[in-house]
């Protein structure tokens, strides 16, 4: 019987109770096997409790030093995510799904005044893809949902100014069904149409909140003016957007893992930063001192894990002492209750605040289990420098992971400021 690596032992105590994928890694942090499961705890723990393994599995387990988990909505999403991850990482112990000859599917836009969305594969791709999918069925479902969200044309008409002015075209069924705005009869100008294309590109980049907000405001406006048919049409588009978001979640997670793994490798982290917690403090001249944390999982907000803290042991405005108190309270409790630890903890502040956090983590024996960093801002209050516990610092760059860290820093600041203002208002009223 092989001896479990320390990292594996810790991870097995907190396997997510969900469907998803598990990623076995070697001592160099390289992904060597990817699997899926309807229920991750049963599948993953079976590797380490079952003695009747094949020779291949025994060799695999001897090479495993770490494991990461990626949760999905259901088993079907796990299958799709596994497929995408294997094709991206090509783990040496995966045989099935690793063949480069298997087709990938793409959504692209035509180079026209009024662009069309098209489905392509490896054999006919002739333009830059907006998104890559490993499953034909999913790609076609995405295409249909995007046409439910956006009134884009799907015809092959050559819509030129001359052809439109000469009334060469007549509207089709898509127009009568309310699914196309008929640029073929000059029913919509190119500037309004291209505004929808801009929104489409945002959605294909997994940025859904802006369009959701826009459609919700429009729906509420129609309802207020008692234009219920129009409001219901917008509601249909919102429902399609929700369904699209669920449809592509496994793809988004797979893309995020690639980005997070690259960041881990570049900066020699212990963990792939799947669960990230960030901490910030707030007070007004030492009054109503509070702290808060936000957690992001797979690059998205995990609001059920947001936490607020009233500072109890600090009487004067002391950022260092506040972080000391909050981090001790938070991680003492997580350890006591054997809850899942974050992969990365980010402190809002510079080297001084990071030094305080490092001292707490050292005393709680967490430095080998959690990556710890801090972020300081520039004079414009923008995320600027990332500090590591080894004393190194790097300037923020324009990359997906650094951009995510900037978003998380803005979010924790918003969250703690809102908490502080509410507490201060109650204090003033009381």
Coordinates of C-alpha atoms in Angstrom, one line a residue:
X1 CA 0.0 0.0 0.0
X2 CA 1.5 3.4 -1.0
X3 CA 1.9 6.3 1.4
X4 CA -0.4 9.3 0.9
X5 CA 1.3 12.6 0.2
X6 CA 0.5 15.2 2.9
X7 CA -1.2 17.4 0.5
X8 CA -3.5 14.6 -0.7
X9 CA -4.4 13.7 2.9
X10 CA -5.6 17.3 3.5
X11 CA -7.5 17.5 0.3
X12 CA -9.3 14.2 0.9
X13 CA -10.8 15.6 4.1
X14 CA -12.6 18.3 2.1
X15 CA -13.7 16.8 -1.2
X16 CA -16.6 18.9 -2.5
X17 CA -19.9 17.1 -2.1
X18 CA -20.9 17.6 -5.7
X19 CA -20.5 16.3 -9.3
X20 CA -17.4 17.5 -11.0
X21 CA -13.8 16.7 -12.1
X22 CA -10.7 15.8 -10.2
X23 CA -7.2 16.6 -11.3
X24 CA -4.4 14.4 -10.1
X25 CA -1.0 16.1 -10.1
X26 CA 2.6 15.0 -9.6
X27 CA 5.3 16.5 -7.3
X28 CA 6.1 19.1 -10.0
X29 CA 2.5 20.2 -10.0
X30 CA 1.8 18.8 -13.5
X31 CA -1.6 17.4 -14.2
X32 CA -1.2 13.7 -14.9
X33 CA -4.8 12.4 -14.8
X34 CA -8.2 14.0 -15.1
X35 CA -11.4 12.2 -14.2
X36 CA -15.1 13.0 -13.7
X37 CA -17.6 11.9 -11.1
X38 CA -21.3 12.2 -10.4
X39 CA -20.4 12.5 -6.7
X40 CA -16.7 13.5 -6.1
X41 CA -16.2 12.1 -2.5
X42 CA -17.1 8.5 -3.5
X43 CA -15.1 8.5 -6.7
X44 CA -11.9 10.1 -5.4
X45 CA -11.7 8.3 -2.1
X46 CA -12.2 5.0 -3.8
X47 CA -8.7 5.4 -5.4
X48 CA -7.1 5.5 -1.9
X49 CA -9.2 2.9 -0.1
X50 CA -9.4 0.2 -2.8
X51 CA -6.4 -2.2 -3.0
X52 CA -7.6 -4.1 -6.1
X53 CA -6.3 -1.6 -8.7
X54 CA -5.0 -2.4 -12.2
X55 CA -1.2 -2.0 -12.7
X56 CA -1.8 1.3 -14.6
X57 CA -3.8 2.7 -11.7
X58 CA -1.2 1.6 -9.2
X59 CA 1.5 3.4 -11.2
X60 CA -0.7 6.5 -11.4
X61 CA -1.3 6.6 -7.7
X62 CA 2.5 6.3 -6.9
X63 CA 2.9 9.5 -8.9
X64 CA 0.1 11.5 -7.4
X65 CA 1.2 14.2 -4.9
X66 CA -1.8 16.6 -5.1
X67 CA -5.3 16.8 -6.3
X68 CA -7.6 19.7 -7.3
X69 CA -11.4 19.6 -7.7
X70 CA -13.7 21.5 -10.1
X71 CA -17.4 21.3 -9.3
X72 CA -20.2 21.3 -11.9
X73 CA -23.9 21.7 -11.9
X74 CA -24.5 18.0 -12.8
X75 CA -22.9 14.8 -14.2
X76 CA -23.4 15.9 -17.9
X77 CA -21.5 19.1 -17.2
X78 CA -18.8 17.1 -15.6
X79 CA -18.5 14.9 -18.7
X80 CA -18.1 18.0 -20.9
X81 CA -15.6 19.6 -18.6
X82 CA -13.5 16.5 -18.4
X83 CA -13.4 16.4 -22.2
X84 CA -12.3 20.0 -22.4
X85 CA -9.7 19.6 -19.7
X86 CA -8.1 16.5 -21.2
X87 CA -7.9 18.1 -24.6
X88 CA -6.3 21.2 -23.1
X89 CA -3.8 19.5 -20.7
X90 CA -3.2 16.1 -22.4
X91 CA -2.4 14.3 -19.1
X92 CA -0.1 11.3 -19.7
X93 CA -2.4 8.9 -17.8
X94 CA -5.5 9.8 -19.9
X95 CA -5.8 7.7 -23.1
X96 CA -9.4 8.3 -24.0
X97 CA -10.3 11.8 -25.3
X98 CA -6.7 12.8 -25.8
X99 CA -6.5 12.3 -29.6
X100 CA -5.7 15.6 -31.3
X101 CA -7.6 14.5 -34.4
X102 CA -11.0 14.8 -32.6
X103 CA -12.9 17.8 -33.8
X104 CA -13.3 21.0 -32.0
X105 CA -16.2 23.3 -32.7
X106 CA -16.2 27.1 -32.8
X107 CA -18.6 30.1 -32.9
X108 CA -17.4 32.8 -35.3
X109 CA -18.8 36.0 -36.8
X110 CA -18.8 36.7 -40.5
X111 CA -17.0 39.8 -41.8
X112 CA -20.0 41.7 -43.0
X113 CA -21.7 45.0 -42.3
X114 CA -24.4 43.0 -40.4
X115 CA -22.4 40.0 -39.1
X116 CA -23.9 36.5 -38.8
X117 CA -23.0 34.0 -36.1
X118 CA -21.7 30.8 -37.6
X119 CA -20.7 27.3 -36.3
X120 CA -17.4 26.0 -37.6
X121 CA -15.1 23.1 -36.9
X122 CA -11.5 22.3 -37.5
X123 CA -12.1 21.4 -41.1
X124 CA -13.7 24.7 -42.2
X125 CA -12.5 27.3 -39.7
X126 CA -11.6 30.4 -41.7
X127 CA -11.8 33.3 -39.2
X128 CA -10.8 34.0 -35.6
X129 CA -13.1 32.0 -33.2
X130 CA -15.0 33.7 -30.5
X131 CA -15.2 30.6 -28.4
X132 CA -14.0 27.0 -28.7
X133 CA -16.2 24.0 -27.7
X134 CA -15.3 20.3 -27.7
X135 CA -18.9 19.1 -28.1
X136 CA -21.0 19.6 -31.2
X137 CA -24.3 19.3 -29.4
X138 CA -23.3 21.9 -26.9
X139 CA -22.1 24.2 -29.6
X140 CA -25.4 24.0 -31.5
X141 CA -27.3 24.6 -28.3
X142 CA -25.2 27.7 -27.6
X143 CA -25.9 28.9 -31.1
X144 CA -29.7 28.5 -30.6
X145 CA -29.7 30.2 -27.2
X146 CA -27.6 33.1 -28.5
X147 CA -30.2 33.7 -31.2
X148 CA -32.9 33.7 -28.5
X149 CA -31.0 36.4 -26.6
X150 CA -30.0 38.5 -29.6
X151 CA -32.0 39.4 -32.6
X152 CA -29.3 38.5 -35.1
X153 CA -29.9 37.6 -38.7
X154 CA -29.2 34.0 -39.7
X155 CA -29.8 34.4 -43.5
X156 CA -27.2 34.4 -46.2
X157 CA -28.5 37.5 -47.9
X158 CA -25.8 39.8 -49.3
X159 CA -27.0 42.9 -47.4
X160 CA -25.3 45.8 -49.2
X161 CA -26.6 49.4 -49.3
X162 CA -27.4 49.0 -53.0
X163 CA -29.3 45.7 -52.5
X164 CA -31.4 47.1 -49.6
X165 CA -32.2 50.4 -51.5
X166 CA -33.3 48.3 -54.5
X167 CA -35.6 46.3 -52.2
X168 CA -34.0 43.1 -53.3
X169 CA -35.1 41.2 -50.2
X170 CA -38.2 40.5 -48.3
X171 CA -38.5 39.6 -44.6
X172 CA -38.5 36.0 -43.6
X173 CA -40.2 34.0 -40.8
X174 CA -37.5 34.9 -38.3
X175 CA -38.6 38.5 -38.5
X176 CA -42.3 37.6 -38.0
X177 CA -41.3 35.5 -35.0
X178 CA -39.5 38.5 -33.5
X179 CA -36.0 36.8 -33.7
X180 CA -34.5 39.1 -36.3
X181 CA -34.7 42.9 -36.7
X182 CA -34.5 42.6 -40.5
X183 CA -31.5 44.7 -41.6
X184 CA -32.4 43.3 -45.1
X185 CA -35.2 45.9 -45.4
X186 CA -33.3 48.6 -43.5
X187 CA -35.4 48.0 -40.4
X188 CA -32.3 48.5 -38.2
X189 CA -29.2 50.5 -38.8
X190 CA -25.7 49.1 -38.5
X191 CA -24.8 51.1 -35.3
X192 CA -27.7 49.6 -33.3
X193 CA -27.0 46.1 -34.8
X194 CA -23.4 46.3 -33.9
X195 CA -24.3 47.3 -30.3
X196 CA -25.9 43.9 -30.1
X197 CA -22.7 42.4 -31.5
X198 CA -20.7 44.1 -28.7
X199 CA -23.0 42.6 -26.1
X200 CA -22.7 39.2 -27.8
X201 CA -18.9 39.3 -27.5
X202 CA -19.3 40.1 -23.8
X203 CA -21.5 37.1 -23.3
X204 CA -19.1 34.9 -25.3
X205 CA -16.4 36.1 -22.9
X206 CA -18.5 34.9 -19.9
X207 CA -19.4 38.4 -18.9
X208 CA -23.1 38.2 -18.2
X209 CA -23.9 40.8 -15.6
X210 CA -23.8 43.9 -17.8
X211 CA -26.4 42.5 -20.3
X212 CA -28.5 41.1 -17.4
X213 CA -28.6 44.6 -15.9
X214 CA -29.5 46.2 -19.2
X215 CA -32.3 43.8 -20.0
X216 CA -33.7 43.9 -16.4
X217 CA -33.9 47.7 -16.5
X218 CA -35.6 47.6 -19.9
X219 CA -38.1 44.9 -18.7
X220 CA -39.0 46.9 -15.6
X221 CA -39.4 50.1 -17.7
X222 CA -41.9 48.3 -20.0
X223 CA -43.8 46.9 -17.1
X224 CA -44.0 50.3 -15.4
X225 CA -45.5 51.7 -18.6
X226 CA -47.9 48.7 -18.8
X227 CA -46.3 47.5 -22.0
X228 CA -46.6 43.9 -20.9
X229 CA -46.1 42.2 -24.2
X230 CA -42.7 44.0 -24.7
X231 CA -41.8 43.2 -21.0
X232 CA -42.6 39.5 -21.6
X233 CA -40.4 39.5 -24.7
X234 CA -37.4 40.8 -22.6
X235 CA -38.2 38.3 -19.9
X236 CA -37.9 35.5 -22.5
X237 CA -34.4 36.9 -23.5
X238 CA -33.4 37.0 -19.8
X239 CA -34.4 33.4 -19.4
X240 CA -32.4 32.4 -22.5
X241 CA -29.4 34.2 -21.0
X242 CA -29.7 32.3 -17.8
X243 CA -30.0 29.0 -19.7
X244 CA -26.9 30.0 -21.8
X245 CA -24.9 30.7 -18.6
X246 CA -25.7 27.3 -17.3
X247 CA -24.9 25.7 -20.6
X248 CA -21.4 27.1 -20.8
X249 CA -20.5 26.9 -17.1
X250 CA -18.3 23.8 -17.6
X251 CA -16.5 25.6 -20.5
X252 CA -15.9 28.7 -18.4
X253 CA -14.5 26.6 -15.6
X254 CA -12.2 24.8 -17.9
X255 CA -10.9 28.1 -19.4
X256 CA -10.4 29.5 -15.9
X257 CA -8.4 26.5 -14.8
X258 CA -6.0 27.0 -17.7
X259 CA -5.5 30.6 -16.6
X260 CA -5.1 29.7 -12.9
X261 CA -2.7 26.9 -13.6
X262 CA -0.5 29.2 -15.7
X263 CA -0.4 31.8 -12.9
X264 CA 0.5 29.0 -10.4
X265 CA 3.4 27.9 -12.5
X266 CA 4.7 31.3 -13.3
X267 CA 4.8 32.4 -9.6
X268 CA 5.6 29.0 -8.1
X269 CA 2.5 28.7 -5.9
X270 CA 1.6 25.7 -3.8
X271 CA -2.0 25.5 -5.0
X272 CA -3.9 26.2 -8.2
X273 CA -6.0 29.2 -7.0
X274 CA -9.5 27.8 -7.4
X275 CA -10.8 29.2 -4.1
X276 CA -9.6 32.7 -3.4
X277 CA -10.4 34.7 -0.3
X278 CA -9.6 38.4 0.1
X279 CA -9.7 40.5 3.2
X280 CA -10.1 44.3 3.8
X281 CA -10.7 46.6 6.8
X282 CA -12.7 49.8 7.2
X283 CA -13.3 52.4 9.9
X284 CA -13.8 56.2 10.3
X285 CA -11.0 57.6 12.5
X286 CA -11.1 54.4 14.6
X287 CA -14.9 54.4 14.9
X288 CA -17.1 51.4 13.9
X289 CA -14.1 49.3 12.9
X290 CA -15.0 46.3 10.8
X291 CA -13.4 43.8 8.4
X292 CA -14.8 41.6 5.7
X293 CA -13.8 38.8 3.3
X294 CA -15.1 37.8 -0.1
X295 CA -14.5 34.4 -1.8
X296 CA -14.3 33.7 -5.5
X297 CA -14.5 30.1 -6.7
X298 CA -13.4 29.2 -10.2
X299 CA -13.2 32.9 -11.1
X300 CA -16.8 33.7 -10.0
X301 CA -18.3 35.2 -6.8
X302 CA -19.1 32.7 -4.1
X303 CA -21.4 35.0 -2.1
X304 CA -22.5 32.2 0.3
X305 CA -18.9 32.3 1.7
X306 CA -18.8 36.1 2.1
X307 CA -18.2 37.1 5.8
X308 CA -18.4 40.3 7.9
X309 CA -16.5 40.9 11.1
X310 CA -16.9 43.4 13.9
X311 CA -13.4 44.2 15.3
X312 CA -13.5 43.2 19.0
X313 CA -10.0 43.5 20.4
X314 CA -8.7 46.7 18.8
X315 CA -9.6 50.1 20.3
X316 CA -7.7 52.5 18.0
X317 CA -7.3 52.6 14.2
X318 CA -4.8 49.9 13.7
X319 CA -4.9 48.0 10.3
X320 CA -2.3 45.5 11.4
X321 CA -4.0 44.5 14.6
X322 CA -7.4 44.3 12.9
X323 CA -6.0 41.9 10.3
X324 CA -4.3 39.9 13.1
X325 CA -7.6 39.5 14.9
X326 CA -9.8 38.7 11.9
X327 CA -7.4 36.1 10.4
X328 CA -7.0 34.3 13.7
X329 CA -10.7 34.2 14.2
X330 CA -11.4 33.0 10.7
X331 CA -8.8 30.3 10.3
X332 CA -9.0 29.0 13.9
X333 CA -12.6 28.3 13.2
X334 CA -12.0 26.8 9.8
X335 CA -9.4 24.4 11.3
X336 CA -11.6 23.6 14.3
X337 CA -14.6 22.8 12.1
X338 CA -12.4 21.0 9.5
X339 CA -13.8 23.2 6.7
X340 CA -12.2 23.6 3.3
X341 CA -9.4 26.1 3.3
X342 CA -9.0 28.6 0.4
X343 CA -6.2 27.9 -2.0
X344 CA -5.1 31.5 -1.9
X345 CA -5.6 34.3 0.7
X346 CA -5.2 37.9 -0.5
X347 CA -4.7 40.8 1.9
X348 CA -5.7 44.3 0.9
X349 CA -2.5 46.2 1.7
X350 CA 1.3 46.3 1.4
X351 CA 4.2 44.4 2.8
X352 CA 3.4 45.4 6.4
X353 CA -0.1 43.9 6.3
X354 CA 1.3 40.8 4.6
X355 CA 3.9 40.4 7.3
X356 CA 1.1 40.4 10.0
X357 CA -0.9 37.7 8.0
X358 CA 2.3 35.7 7.5
X359 CA 2.9 35.7 11.3
X360 CA -0.7 34.4 11.9
X361 CA -0.4 31.7 9.3
X362 CA 2.9 30.6 10.6
X363 CA 1.5 30.2 14.1
X364 CA -1.5 28.3 12.7
X365 CA 0.8 26.1 10.6
X366 CA -1.0 27.2 7.4
X367 CA 2.0 28.4 5.3
X368 CA 2.4 25.0 3.7
X369 CA -1.3 24.7 2.9
X370 CA -2.4 28.1 1.7
X371 CA -0.8 30.6 -0.7
X372 CA -0.6 34.1 1.0
X373 CA -0.2 37.4 -0.9
X374 CA -1.2 41.0 -0.6
X375 CA -2.1 43.7 -3.1
X376 CA -1.2 47.4 -2.7
X377 CA -2.8 50.2 -4.7
X378 CA -1.3 53.2 -6.5
X379 CA -2.2 56.9 -6.0
X380 CA -5.2 56.4 -8.2
X381 CA -6.5 53.6 -5.9
X382 CA -6.0 51.0 -8.6
X383 CA -4.6 47.5 -7.9
X384 CA -0.8 48.0 -8.6
X385 CA 1.6 45.7 -6.8
X386 CA 1.3 42.0 -5.9
X387 CA 3.5 41.0 -2.8
X388 CA 4.6 37.5 -1.9
X389 CA 5.7 36.2 1.4
X390 CA 9.3 35.5 0.2
X391 CA 9.7 39.3 -0.2
X392 CA 9.3 39.5 -3.9
X393 CA 6.8 41.9 -5.5
X394 CA 5.5 42.2 -9.1
X395 CA 3.7 45.0 -10.8
X396 CA 0.2 44.2 -12.1
X397 CA 0.0 43.3 -15.8
X398 CA -2.8 43.2 -18.3
X399 CA -3.6 39.5 -18.0
X400 CA -6.8 37.6 -17.2
X401 CA -5.6 36.5 -13.7
X402 CA -4.3 39.9 -12.7
X403 CA -7.5 41.5 -13.9
X404 CA -9.5 39.0 -11.8
X405 CA -7.4 40.0 -8.7
X406 CA -8.2 43.6 -9.4
X407 CA -11.9 42.8 -9.6
X408 CA -11.8 40.9 -6.3
X409 CA -10.0 43.8 -4.6
X410 CA -12.7 46.2 -5.8
X411 CA -15.4 43.7 -4.6
X412 CA -14.0 43.3 -1.1
X413 CA -13.6 47.1 -0.8
X414 CA -17.3 47.6 -1.9
X415 CA -18.4 44.9 0.5
X416 CA -16.5 46.1 3.6
X417 CA -17.4 49.8 2.9
X418 CA -21.1 49.0 2.7
X419 CA -20.9 47.0 6.0
X420 CA -19.1 49.9 7.7
X421 CA -21.5 52.5 6.5
X422 CA -24.5 50.5 7.7
X423 CA -22.9 50.0 11.1
X424 CA -22.0 53.7 11.4
X425 CA -25.5 54.8 10.4
X426 CA -27.0 52.5 13.1
X427 CA -24.4 53.9 15.6
X428 CA -25.4 57.5 14.8
X429 CA -29.1 56.7 15.1
X430 CA -28.7 54.7 18.3

